[in-house]
PDB file of C-alpha atoms in Angstrom:
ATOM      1  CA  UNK A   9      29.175  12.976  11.530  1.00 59.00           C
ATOM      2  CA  UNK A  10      27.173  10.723  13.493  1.00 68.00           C
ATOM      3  CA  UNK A  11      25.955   7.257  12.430  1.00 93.00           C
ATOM      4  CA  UNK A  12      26.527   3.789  13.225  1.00 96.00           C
ATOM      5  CA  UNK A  13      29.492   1.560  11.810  1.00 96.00           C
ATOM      6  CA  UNK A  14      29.449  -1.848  11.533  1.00 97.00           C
ATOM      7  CA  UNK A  15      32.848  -4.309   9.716  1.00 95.00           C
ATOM      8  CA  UNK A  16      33.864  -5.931   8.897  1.00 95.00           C
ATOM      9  CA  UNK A  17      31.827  -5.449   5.638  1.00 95.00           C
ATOM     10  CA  UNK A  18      32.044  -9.077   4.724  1.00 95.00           C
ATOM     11  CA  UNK A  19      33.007 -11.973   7.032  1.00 94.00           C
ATOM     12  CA  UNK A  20      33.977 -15.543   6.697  1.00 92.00           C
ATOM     13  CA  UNK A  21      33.751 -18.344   8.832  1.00 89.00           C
ATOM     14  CA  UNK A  22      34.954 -21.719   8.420  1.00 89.00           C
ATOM     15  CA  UNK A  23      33.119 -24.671   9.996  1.00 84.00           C
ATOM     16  CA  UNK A  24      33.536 -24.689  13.941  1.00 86.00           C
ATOM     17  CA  UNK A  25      34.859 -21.514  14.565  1.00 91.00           C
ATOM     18  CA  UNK A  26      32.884 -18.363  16.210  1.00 94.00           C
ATOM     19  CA  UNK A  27      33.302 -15.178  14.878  1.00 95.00           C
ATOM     20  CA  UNK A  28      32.595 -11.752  15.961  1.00 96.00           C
ATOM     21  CA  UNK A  29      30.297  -8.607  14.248  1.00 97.00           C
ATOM     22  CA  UNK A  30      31.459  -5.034  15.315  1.00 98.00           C
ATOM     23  CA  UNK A  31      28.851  -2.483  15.716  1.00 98.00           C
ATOM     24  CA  UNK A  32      29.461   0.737  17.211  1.00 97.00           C
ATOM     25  CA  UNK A  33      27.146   3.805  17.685  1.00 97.00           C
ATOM     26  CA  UNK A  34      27.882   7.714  18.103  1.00 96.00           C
ATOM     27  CA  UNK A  35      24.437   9.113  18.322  1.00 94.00           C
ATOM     28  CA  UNK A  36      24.255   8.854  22.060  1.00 93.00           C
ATOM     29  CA  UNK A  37      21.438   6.346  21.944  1.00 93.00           C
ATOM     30  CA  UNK A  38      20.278   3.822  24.666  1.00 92.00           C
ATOM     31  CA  UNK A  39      18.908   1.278  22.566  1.00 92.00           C
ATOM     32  CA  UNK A  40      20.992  -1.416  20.171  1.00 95.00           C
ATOM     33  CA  UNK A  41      19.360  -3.860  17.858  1.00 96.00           C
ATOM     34  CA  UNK A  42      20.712  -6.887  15.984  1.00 98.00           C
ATOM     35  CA  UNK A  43      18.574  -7.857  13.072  1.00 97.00           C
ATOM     36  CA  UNK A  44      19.160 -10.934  10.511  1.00 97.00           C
ATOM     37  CA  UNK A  45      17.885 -10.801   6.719  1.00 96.00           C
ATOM     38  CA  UNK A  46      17.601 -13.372   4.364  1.00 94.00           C
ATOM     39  CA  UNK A  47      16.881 -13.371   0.817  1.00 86.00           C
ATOM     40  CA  UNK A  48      13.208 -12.598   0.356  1.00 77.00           C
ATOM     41  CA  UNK A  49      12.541 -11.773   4.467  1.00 80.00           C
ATOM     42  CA  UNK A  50      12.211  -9.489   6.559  1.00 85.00           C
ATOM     43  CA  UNK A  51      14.090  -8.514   9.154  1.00 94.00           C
ATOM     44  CA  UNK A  52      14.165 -10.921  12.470  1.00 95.00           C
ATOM     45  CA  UNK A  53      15.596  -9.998  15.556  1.00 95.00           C
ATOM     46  CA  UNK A  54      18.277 -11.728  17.475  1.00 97.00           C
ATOM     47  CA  UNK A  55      18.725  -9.351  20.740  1.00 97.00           C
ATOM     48  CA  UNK A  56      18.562  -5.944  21.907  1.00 95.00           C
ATOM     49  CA  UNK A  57      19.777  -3.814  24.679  1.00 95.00           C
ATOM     50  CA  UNK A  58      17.627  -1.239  26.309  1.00 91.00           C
ATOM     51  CA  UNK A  59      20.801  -0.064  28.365  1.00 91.00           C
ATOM     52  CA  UNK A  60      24.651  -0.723  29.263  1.00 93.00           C
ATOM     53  CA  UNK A  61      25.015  -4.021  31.148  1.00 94.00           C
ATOM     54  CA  UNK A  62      21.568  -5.259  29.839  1.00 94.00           C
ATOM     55  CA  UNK A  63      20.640  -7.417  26.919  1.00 96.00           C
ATOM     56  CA  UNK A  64      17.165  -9.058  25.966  1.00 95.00           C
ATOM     57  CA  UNK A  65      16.495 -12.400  23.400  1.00 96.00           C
ATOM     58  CA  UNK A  66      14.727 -11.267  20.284  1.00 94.00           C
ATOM     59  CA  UNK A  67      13.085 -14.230  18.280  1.00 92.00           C
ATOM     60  CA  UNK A  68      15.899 -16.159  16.745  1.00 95.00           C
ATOM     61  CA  UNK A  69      18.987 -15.379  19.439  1.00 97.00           C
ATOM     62  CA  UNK A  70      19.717 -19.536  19.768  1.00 96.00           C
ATOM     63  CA  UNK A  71      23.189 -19.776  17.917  1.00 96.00           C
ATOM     64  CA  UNK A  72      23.699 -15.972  18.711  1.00 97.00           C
ATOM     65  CA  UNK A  73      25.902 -13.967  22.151  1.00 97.00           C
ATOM     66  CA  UNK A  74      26.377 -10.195  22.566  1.00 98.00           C
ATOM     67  CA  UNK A  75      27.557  -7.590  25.048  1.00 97.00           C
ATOM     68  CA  UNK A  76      26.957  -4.209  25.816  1.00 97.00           C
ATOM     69  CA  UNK A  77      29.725  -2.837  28.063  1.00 97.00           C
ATOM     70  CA  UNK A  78      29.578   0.583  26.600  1.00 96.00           C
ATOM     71  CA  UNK A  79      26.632   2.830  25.210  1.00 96.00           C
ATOM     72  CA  UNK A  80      28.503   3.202  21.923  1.00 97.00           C
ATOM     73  CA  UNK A  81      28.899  -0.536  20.926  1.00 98.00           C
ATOM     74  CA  UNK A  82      26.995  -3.670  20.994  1.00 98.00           C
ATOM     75  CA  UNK A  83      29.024  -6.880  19.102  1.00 98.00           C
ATOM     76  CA  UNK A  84      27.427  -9.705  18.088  1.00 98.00           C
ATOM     77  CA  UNK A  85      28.906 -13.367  18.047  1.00 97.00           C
ATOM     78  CA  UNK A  86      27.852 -15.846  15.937  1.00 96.00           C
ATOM     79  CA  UNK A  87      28.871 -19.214  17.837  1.00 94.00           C
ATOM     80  CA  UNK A  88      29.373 -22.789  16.137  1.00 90.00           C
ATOM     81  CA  UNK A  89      26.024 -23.552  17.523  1.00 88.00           C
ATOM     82  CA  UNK A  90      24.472 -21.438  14.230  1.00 89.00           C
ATOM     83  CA  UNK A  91      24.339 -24.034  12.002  1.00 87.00           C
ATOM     84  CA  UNK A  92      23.037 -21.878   9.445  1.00 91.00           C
ATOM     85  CA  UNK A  93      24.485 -18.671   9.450  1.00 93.00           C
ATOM     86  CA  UNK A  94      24.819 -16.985   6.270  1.00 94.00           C
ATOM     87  CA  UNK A  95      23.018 -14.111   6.400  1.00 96.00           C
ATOM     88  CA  UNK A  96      23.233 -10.486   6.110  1.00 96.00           C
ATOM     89  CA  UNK A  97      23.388  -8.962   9.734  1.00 98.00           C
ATOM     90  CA  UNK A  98      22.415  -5.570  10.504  1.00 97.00           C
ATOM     91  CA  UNK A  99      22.578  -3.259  13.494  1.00 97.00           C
ATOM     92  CA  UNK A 100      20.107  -0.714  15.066  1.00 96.00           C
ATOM     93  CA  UNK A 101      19.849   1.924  17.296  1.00 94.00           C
ATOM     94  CA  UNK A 102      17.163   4.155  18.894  1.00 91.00           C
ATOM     95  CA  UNK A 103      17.082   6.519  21.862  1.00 87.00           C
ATOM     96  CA  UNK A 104      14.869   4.773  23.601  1.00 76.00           C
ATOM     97  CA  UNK A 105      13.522   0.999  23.662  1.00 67.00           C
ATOM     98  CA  UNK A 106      10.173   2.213  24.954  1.00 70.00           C
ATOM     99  CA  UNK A 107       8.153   4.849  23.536  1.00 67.00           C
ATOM    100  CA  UNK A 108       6.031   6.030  20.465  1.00 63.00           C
ATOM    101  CA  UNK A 109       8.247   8.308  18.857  1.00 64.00           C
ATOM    102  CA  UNK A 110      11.714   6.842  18.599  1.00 79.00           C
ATOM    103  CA  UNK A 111      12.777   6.433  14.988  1.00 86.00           C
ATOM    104  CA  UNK A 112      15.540   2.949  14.530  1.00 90.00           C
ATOM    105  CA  UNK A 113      18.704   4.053  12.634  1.00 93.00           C
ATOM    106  CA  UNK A 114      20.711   0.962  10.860  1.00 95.00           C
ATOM    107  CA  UNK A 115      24.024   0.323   9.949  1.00 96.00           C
ATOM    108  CA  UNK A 116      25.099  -0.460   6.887  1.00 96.00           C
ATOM    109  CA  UNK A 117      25.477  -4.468   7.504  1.00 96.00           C
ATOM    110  CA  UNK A 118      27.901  -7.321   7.527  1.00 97.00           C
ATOM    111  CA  UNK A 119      27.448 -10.218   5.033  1.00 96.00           C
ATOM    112  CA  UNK A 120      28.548 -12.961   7.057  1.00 95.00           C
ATOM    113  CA  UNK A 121      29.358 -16.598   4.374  1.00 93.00           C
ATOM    114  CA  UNK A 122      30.363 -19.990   5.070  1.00 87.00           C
ATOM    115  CA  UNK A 123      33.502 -21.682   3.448  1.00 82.00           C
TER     116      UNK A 123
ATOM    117  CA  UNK B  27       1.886 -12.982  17.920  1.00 87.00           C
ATOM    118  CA  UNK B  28       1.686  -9.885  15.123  1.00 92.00           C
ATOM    119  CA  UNK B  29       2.305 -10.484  11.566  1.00 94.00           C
ATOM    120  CA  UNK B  30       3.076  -8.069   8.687  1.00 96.00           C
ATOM    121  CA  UNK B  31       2.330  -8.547   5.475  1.00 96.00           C
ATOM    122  CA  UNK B  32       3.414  -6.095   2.896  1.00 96.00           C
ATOM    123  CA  UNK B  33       1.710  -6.643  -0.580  1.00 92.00           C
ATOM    124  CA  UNK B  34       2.972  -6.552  -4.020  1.00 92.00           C
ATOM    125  CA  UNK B  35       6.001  -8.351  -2.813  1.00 94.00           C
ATOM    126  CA  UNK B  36       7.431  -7.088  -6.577  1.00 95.00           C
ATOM    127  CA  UNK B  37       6.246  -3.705  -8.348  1.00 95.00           C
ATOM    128  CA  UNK B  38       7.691  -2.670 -11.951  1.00 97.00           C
ATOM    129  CA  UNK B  39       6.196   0.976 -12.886  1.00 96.00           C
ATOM    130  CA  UNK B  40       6.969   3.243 -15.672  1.00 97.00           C
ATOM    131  CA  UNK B  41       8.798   6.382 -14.646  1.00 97.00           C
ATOM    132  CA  UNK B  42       6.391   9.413 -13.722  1.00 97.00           C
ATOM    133  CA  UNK B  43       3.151   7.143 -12.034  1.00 96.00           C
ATOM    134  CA  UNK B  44       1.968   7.875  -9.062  1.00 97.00           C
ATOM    135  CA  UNK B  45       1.973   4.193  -6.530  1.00 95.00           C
ATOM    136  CA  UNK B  46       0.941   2.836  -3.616  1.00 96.00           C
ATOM    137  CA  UNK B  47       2.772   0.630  -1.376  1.00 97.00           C
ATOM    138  CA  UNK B  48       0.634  -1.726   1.160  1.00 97.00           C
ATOM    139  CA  UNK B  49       1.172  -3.124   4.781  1.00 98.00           C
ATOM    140  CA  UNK B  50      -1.270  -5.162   6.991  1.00 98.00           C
ATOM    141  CA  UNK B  51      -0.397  -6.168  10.471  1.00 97.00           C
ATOM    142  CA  UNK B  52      -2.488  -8.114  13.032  1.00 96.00           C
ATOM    143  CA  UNK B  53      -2.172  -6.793  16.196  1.00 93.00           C
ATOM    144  CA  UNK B  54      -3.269  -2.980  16.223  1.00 92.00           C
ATOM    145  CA  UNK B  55      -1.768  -2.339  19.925  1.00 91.00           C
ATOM    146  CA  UNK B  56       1.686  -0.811  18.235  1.00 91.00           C
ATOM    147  CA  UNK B  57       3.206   2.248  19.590  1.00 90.00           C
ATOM    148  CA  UNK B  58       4.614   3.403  16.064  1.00 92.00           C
ATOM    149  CA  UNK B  59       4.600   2.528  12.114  1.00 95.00           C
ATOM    150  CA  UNK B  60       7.989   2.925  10.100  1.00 95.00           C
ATOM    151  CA  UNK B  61       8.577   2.864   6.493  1.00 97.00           C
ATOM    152  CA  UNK B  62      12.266   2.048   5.153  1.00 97.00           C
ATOM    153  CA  UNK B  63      13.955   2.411   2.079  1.00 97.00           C
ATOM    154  CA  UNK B  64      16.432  -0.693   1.330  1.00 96.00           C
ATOM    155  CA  UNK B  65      18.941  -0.667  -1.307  1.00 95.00           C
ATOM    156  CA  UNK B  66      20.740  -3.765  -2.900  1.00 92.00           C
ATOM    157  CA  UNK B  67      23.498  -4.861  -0.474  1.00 91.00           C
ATOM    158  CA  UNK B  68      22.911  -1.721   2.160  1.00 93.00           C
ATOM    159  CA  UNK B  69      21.481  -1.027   5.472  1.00 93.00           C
ATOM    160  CA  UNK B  70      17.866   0.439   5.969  1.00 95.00           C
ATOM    161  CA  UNK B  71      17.061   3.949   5.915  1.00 95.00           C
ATOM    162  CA  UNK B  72      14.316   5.478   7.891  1.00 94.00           C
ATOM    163  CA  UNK B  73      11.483   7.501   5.284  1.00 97.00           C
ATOM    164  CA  UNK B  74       8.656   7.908   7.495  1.00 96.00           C
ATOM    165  CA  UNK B  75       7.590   7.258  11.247  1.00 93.00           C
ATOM    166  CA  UNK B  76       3.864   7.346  12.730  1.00 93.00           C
ATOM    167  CA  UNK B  77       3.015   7.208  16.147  1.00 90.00           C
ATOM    168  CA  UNK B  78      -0.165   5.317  16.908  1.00 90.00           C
ATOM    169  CA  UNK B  79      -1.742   8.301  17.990  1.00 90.00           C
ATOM    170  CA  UNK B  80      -1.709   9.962  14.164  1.00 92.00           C
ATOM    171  CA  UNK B  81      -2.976   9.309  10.850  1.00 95.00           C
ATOM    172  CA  UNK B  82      -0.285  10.208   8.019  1.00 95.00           C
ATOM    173  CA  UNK B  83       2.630  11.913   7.783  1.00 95.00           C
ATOM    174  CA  UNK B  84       4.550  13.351   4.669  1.00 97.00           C
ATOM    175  CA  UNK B  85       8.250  13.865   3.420  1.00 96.00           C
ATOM    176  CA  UNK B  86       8.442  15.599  -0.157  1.00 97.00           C
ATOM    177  CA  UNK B  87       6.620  13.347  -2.219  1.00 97.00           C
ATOM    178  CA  UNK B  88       6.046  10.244  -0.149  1.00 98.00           C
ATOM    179  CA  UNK B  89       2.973   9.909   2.373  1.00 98.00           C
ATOM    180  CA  UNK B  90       2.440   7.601   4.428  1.00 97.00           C
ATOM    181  CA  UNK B  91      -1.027   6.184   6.632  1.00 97.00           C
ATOM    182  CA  UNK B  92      -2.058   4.701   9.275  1.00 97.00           C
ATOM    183  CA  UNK B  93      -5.450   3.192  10.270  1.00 96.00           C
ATOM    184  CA  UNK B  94      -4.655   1.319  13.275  1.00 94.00           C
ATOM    185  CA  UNK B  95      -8.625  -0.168  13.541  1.00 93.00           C
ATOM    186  CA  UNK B  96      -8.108  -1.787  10.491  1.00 95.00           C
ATOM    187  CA  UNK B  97      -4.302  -2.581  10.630  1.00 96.00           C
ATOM    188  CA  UNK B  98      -3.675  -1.091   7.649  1.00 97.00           C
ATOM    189  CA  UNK B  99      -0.586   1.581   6.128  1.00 98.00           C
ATOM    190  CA  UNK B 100       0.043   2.710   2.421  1.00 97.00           C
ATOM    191  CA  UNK B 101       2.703   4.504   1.297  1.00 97.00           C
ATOM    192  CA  UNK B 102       2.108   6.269  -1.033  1.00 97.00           C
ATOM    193  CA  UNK B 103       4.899   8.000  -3.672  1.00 97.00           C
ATOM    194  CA  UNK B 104       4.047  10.462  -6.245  1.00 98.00           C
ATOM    195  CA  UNK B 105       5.623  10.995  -9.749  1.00 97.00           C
ATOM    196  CA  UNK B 106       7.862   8.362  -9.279  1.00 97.00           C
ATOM    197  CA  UNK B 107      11.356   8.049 -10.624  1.00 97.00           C
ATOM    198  CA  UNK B 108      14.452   5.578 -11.124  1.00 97.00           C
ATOM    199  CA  UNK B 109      15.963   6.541  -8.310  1.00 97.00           C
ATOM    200  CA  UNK B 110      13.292   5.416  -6.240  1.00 97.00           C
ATOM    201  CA  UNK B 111      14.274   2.013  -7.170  1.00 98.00           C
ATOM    202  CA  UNK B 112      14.320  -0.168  -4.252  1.00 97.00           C
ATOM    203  CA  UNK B 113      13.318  -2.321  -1.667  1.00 96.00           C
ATOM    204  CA  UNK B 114      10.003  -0.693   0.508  1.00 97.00           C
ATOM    205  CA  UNK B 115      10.029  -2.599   4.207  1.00 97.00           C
ATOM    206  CA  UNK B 116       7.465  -1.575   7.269  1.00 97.00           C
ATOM    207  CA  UNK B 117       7.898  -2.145  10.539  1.00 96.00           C
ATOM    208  CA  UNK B 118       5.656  -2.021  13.470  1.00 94.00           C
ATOM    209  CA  UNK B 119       6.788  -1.362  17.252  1.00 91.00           C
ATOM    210  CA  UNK B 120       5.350  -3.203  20.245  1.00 85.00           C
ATOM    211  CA  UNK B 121       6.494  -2.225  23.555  1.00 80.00           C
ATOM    212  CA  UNK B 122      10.446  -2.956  22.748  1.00 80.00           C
ATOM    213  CA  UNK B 123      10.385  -4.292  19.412  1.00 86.00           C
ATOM    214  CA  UNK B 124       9.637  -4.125  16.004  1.00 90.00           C
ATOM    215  CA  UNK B 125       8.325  -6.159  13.275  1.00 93.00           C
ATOM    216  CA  UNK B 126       9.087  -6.293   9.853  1.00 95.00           C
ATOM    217  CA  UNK B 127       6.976  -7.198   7.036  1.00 95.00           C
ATOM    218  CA  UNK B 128       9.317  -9.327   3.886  1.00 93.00           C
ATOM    219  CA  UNK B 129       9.388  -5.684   1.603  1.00 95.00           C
ATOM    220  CA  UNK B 130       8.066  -4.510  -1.605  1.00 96.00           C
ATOM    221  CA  UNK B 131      10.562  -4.569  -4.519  1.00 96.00           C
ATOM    222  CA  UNK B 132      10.405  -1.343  -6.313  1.00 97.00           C
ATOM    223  CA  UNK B 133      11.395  -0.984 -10.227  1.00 97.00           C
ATOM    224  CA  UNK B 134      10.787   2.210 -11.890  1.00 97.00           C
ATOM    225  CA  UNK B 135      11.540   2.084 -15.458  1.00 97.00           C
ATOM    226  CA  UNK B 136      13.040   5.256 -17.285  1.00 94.00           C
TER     227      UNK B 136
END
């Protein structure tokens, strides 16, 4: 059954401390996302990787650190420097970064909270 | 810098009408248009896709366009029912990315 997993399901970080999203990927696609979404926005992106080894800055990646050193997963870290990171996090894939006809497939999100 | 904007924000319909869903965006140099289905709590799923080279596409009773000269989509969802209930978001894909508009809230009433 292919998809893309992503836990824990809900996260909690206390003041200080970095913590780590899992996503991970079996569709054999090139492309990862990470997307933020708070209540009554859209979705903003905080980096993506076109290929292994390789990661790009979306629009809000200050606060924000990921890898990608296999196809299948992509982790996000959400560093002390986010002073504001309660949000819901979701991941992304896609076949291909470039290109007309490449349809994004999410995971089903992390809810990350503050204590 | 492109900018969608997805109007009503918040749609309450009785069960059985026929609707229309709106997106705008600013730039019209996108390589493809996607409509997603959100559900309280839960990841996106993927309804529709349009390249920028075609005009609608259609999945059972949802249909979807695209005028790119006028930056300009509608979904549009025929004889509509509760389980349609949801949150409507488009995106539009530049050269790597995508942009999101903030999502129409769907309520169909039984």
């Amino acid at each position: 059954d292919g998809g893309i997993t992503q836990s824990p399901k809900y996260l909690f970080r206390k003041e200080g401390q970095n913590v780590t999203l899992s996503c991970e990927q079996n569709l054999n696609h090139d492309a990862m996302y990470w997307y933020r979404q708070d209540p009554g926005q859209g979705l903003r992106l905080i980096y993506y990787s076109q290929i292994v080894n390789d990661f790009q800055k979306g629009d809000i990646a200050e606060g924000y650190s990921v890898s990608r050193e296999k196809k299948e997963s992509f982790p996000l870290t959400v560093t002390s420097a986010q002073k504001n990171p309660t949000a819901f996090y979701l991941c992304a894939s896609s076949r291909l970064a470039r290109g007309e006809g490449e349809t994004q497939y999410f995971g089903p999100g992390t809810r990350l909270l503050v204590l | 810098k492109q900018e969608v904007t997805q109007i009503p924000a918040a749609l309450s319909v009785p069960e059985g009408e026929n609707l229309v869903l709106n997106c705008s965006f600013t730039d019209s140099a996108i390589y493809n248009l996607q409509w997603f289905r959100q559900d309280p709590g839960k990841g996106l799923t993927s309804l529709l896709l349009i390249q920028s080279s075609q005009r609608e596409q259609t999945s059972g009773r949802l249909n979807a366009s695209l005028d790119k000269s006028s930056g300009r989509s509608t979904l549009y969802i025929a004889a509509s029912q509760p389980g349609d209930s949801a949150t409507y978001l488009c995106a539009v894909k530049g050269t790597y990315k995508y942009i999101f508009g903030t999502g129409t809230r769907l309520k169909v009433l039984a």
